[in-house]
XYZ file of C-alpha atoms in Angstrom:
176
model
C 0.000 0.000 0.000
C 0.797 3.357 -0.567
C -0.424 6.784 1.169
C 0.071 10.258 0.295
C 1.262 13.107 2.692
C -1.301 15.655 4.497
C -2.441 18.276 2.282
C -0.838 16.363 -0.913
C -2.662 17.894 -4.365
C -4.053 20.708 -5.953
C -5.334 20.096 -8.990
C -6.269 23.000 -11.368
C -7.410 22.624 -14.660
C -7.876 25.893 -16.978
C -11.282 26.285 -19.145
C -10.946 23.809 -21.993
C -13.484 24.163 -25.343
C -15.316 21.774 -26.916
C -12.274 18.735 -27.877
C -9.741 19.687 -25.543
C -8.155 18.130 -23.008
C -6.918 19.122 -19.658
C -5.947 17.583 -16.339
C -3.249 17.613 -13.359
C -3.166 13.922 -11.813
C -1.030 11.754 -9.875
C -0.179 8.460 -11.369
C 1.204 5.098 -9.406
C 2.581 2.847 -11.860
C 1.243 -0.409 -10.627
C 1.981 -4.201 -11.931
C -1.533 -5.790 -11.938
C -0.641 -9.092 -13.770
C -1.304 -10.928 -10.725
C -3.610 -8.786 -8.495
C -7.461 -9.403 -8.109
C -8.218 -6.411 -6.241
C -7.580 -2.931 -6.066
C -8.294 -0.642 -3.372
C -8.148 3.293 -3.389
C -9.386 5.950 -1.364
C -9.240 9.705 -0.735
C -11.084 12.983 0.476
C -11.822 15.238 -2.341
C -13.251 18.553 -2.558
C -14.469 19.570 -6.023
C -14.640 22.051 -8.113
C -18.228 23.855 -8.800
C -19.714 21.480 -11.804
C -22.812 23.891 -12.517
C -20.855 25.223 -15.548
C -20.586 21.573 -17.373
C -22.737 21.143 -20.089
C -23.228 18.976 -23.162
C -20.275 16.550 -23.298
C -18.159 18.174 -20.614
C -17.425 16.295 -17.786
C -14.575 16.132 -15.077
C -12.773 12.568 -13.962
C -11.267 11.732 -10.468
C -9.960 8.640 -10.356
C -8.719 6.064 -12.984
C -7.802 2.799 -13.231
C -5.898 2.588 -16.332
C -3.720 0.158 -18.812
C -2.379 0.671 -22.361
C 0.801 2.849 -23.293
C 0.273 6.620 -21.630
C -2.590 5.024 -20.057
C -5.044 6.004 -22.643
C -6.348 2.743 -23.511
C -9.216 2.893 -21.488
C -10.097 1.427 -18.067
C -12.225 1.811 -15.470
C -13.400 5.992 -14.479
C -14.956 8.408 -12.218
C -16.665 10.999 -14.025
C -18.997 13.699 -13.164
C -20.637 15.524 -15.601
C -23.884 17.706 -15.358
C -26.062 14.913 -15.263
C -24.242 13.627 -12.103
C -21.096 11.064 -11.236
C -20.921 7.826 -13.058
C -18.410 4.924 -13.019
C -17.774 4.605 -16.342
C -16.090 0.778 -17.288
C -14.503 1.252 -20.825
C -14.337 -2.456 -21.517
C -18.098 -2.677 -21.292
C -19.084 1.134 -22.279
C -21.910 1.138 -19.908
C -21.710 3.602 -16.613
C -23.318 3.030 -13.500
C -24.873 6.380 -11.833
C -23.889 7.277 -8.073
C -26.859 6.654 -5.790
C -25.058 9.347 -3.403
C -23.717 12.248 -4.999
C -20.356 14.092 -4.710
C -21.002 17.579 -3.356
C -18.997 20.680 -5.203
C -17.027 22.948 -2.329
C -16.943 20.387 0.451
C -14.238 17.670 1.570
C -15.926 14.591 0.675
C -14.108 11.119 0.881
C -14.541 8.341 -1.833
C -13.282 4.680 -1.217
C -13.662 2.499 -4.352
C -13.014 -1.582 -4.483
C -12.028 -2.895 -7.595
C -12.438 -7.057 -7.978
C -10.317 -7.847 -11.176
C -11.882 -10.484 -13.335
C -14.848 -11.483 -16.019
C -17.414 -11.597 -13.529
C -16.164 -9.055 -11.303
C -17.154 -6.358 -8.826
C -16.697 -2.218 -8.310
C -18.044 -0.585 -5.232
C -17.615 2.802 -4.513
C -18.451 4.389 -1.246
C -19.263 7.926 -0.757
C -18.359 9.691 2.923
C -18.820 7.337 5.749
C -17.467 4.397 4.972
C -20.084 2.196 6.923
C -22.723 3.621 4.102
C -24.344 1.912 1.791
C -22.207 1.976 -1.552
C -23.177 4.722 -4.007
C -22.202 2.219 -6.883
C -22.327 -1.241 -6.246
C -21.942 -3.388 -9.361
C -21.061 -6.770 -9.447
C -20.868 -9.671 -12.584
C -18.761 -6.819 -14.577
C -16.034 -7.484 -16.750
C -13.447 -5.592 -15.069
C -10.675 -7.303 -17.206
C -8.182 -5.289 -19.328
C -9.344 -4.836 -23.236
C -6.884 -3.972 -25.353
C -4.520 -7.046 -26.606
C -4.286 -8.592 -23.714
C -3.144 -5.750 -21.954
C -3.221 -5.599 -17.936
C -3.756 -2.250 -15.561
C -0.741 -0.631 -15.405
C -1.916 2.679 -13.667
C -3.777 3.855 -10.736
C -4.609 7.866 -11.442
C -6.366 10.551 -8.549
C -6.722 13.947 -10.254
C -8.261 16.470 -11.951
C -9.049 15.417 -15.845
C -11.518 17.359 -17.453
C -12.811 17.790 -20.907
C -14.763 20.535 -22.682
C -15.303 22.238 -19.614
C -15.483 25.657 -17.403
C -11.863 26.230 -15.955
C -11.425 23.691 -12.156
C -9.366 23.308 -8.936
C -10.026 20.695 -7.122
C -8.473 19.415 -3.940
C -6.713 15.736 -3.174
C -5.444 14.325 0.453
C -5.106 11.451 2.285
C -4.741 9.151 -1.221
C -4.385 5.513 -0.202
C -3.203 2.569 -3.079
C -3.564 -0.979 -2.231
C -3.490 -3.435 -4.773
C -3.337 -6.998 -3.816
């Protein structure tokens, strides 16, 4: 497992038009060949959404494979609709029961069971509540030639949207 300082990561993202890019992450280059779970949690505090429309959206968390990581995965997104865990092998998302509040520290824990039939749970603030995504019989397996996770990413990426800071802390990796 890993853990970041107190007070680790600002993330801040200028205003990015319709097909651009933009983001400030942390990335822990992970060997997943062998792991069947992955655990990660943090406290966030977001940036104010209200300005996303259309196809913008902002992503906090990514668990990632392919070279620069860009091959897809598995992502946290919220866009003006609300936050979604989006799984890229599948290309179906799964809406947050709970949502993630703009302006206040709010902390996420998400479990990650690697496999054809597997599992993603993500918890939102307490983490004796009930999951705000609970999924299970997913395909959480890599999808691009064979390819396995190779990256666990916490930050700010945004797309077609208003400009964002956002804050990180407490970030905890454990991939077994």
């Amino acid at each position: 497992a890993s853990a970041s300082p107190p007070a680790s990561f600002r993330s801040n993202n200028p205003a990015v038009g319709a097909g651009q890019e933009g983001e400030a992450r942390l990335v822990e280059n992970i060997d997943l060949a062998s792991a069947t779970h992955v655990h990660v949690e943090f406290d966030v505090n977001v940036c104010d959404v209200s300005g996303l429309t259309g196809v913008g959206y902002i992503e906090l968390f990514k668990l990632a494979f392919g070279p620069g990581f860009d091959e897809g995965g598995i992502e946290l997104q919220i866009s003006a609709t609300g936050a979604v865990v989006l799984v890229n092998s599948t290309n179906l998302d799964y809406p947050f029961a709970t949502p993630i509040v703009s302006g206040v520290w709010t902390h996420l824990a998400i479990d990650i069971v690697s496999g054809v039939t597997g599992s993603i749970q993500v918890v939102v603030g307490d983490p004796s509540s009930s999951p705000a995504v609970n999924v299970k019989k997913v395909d959480t397996t890599s999808e691009v030639d064979g390819s396995v996770y190779s990256a666990v990413i916490v930050g700010l990426y945004s797309n077609s949207s208003p400009a964002c800071t956002s804050l990180f802390d407490n970030v905890l990796i454990d991939v077994n």
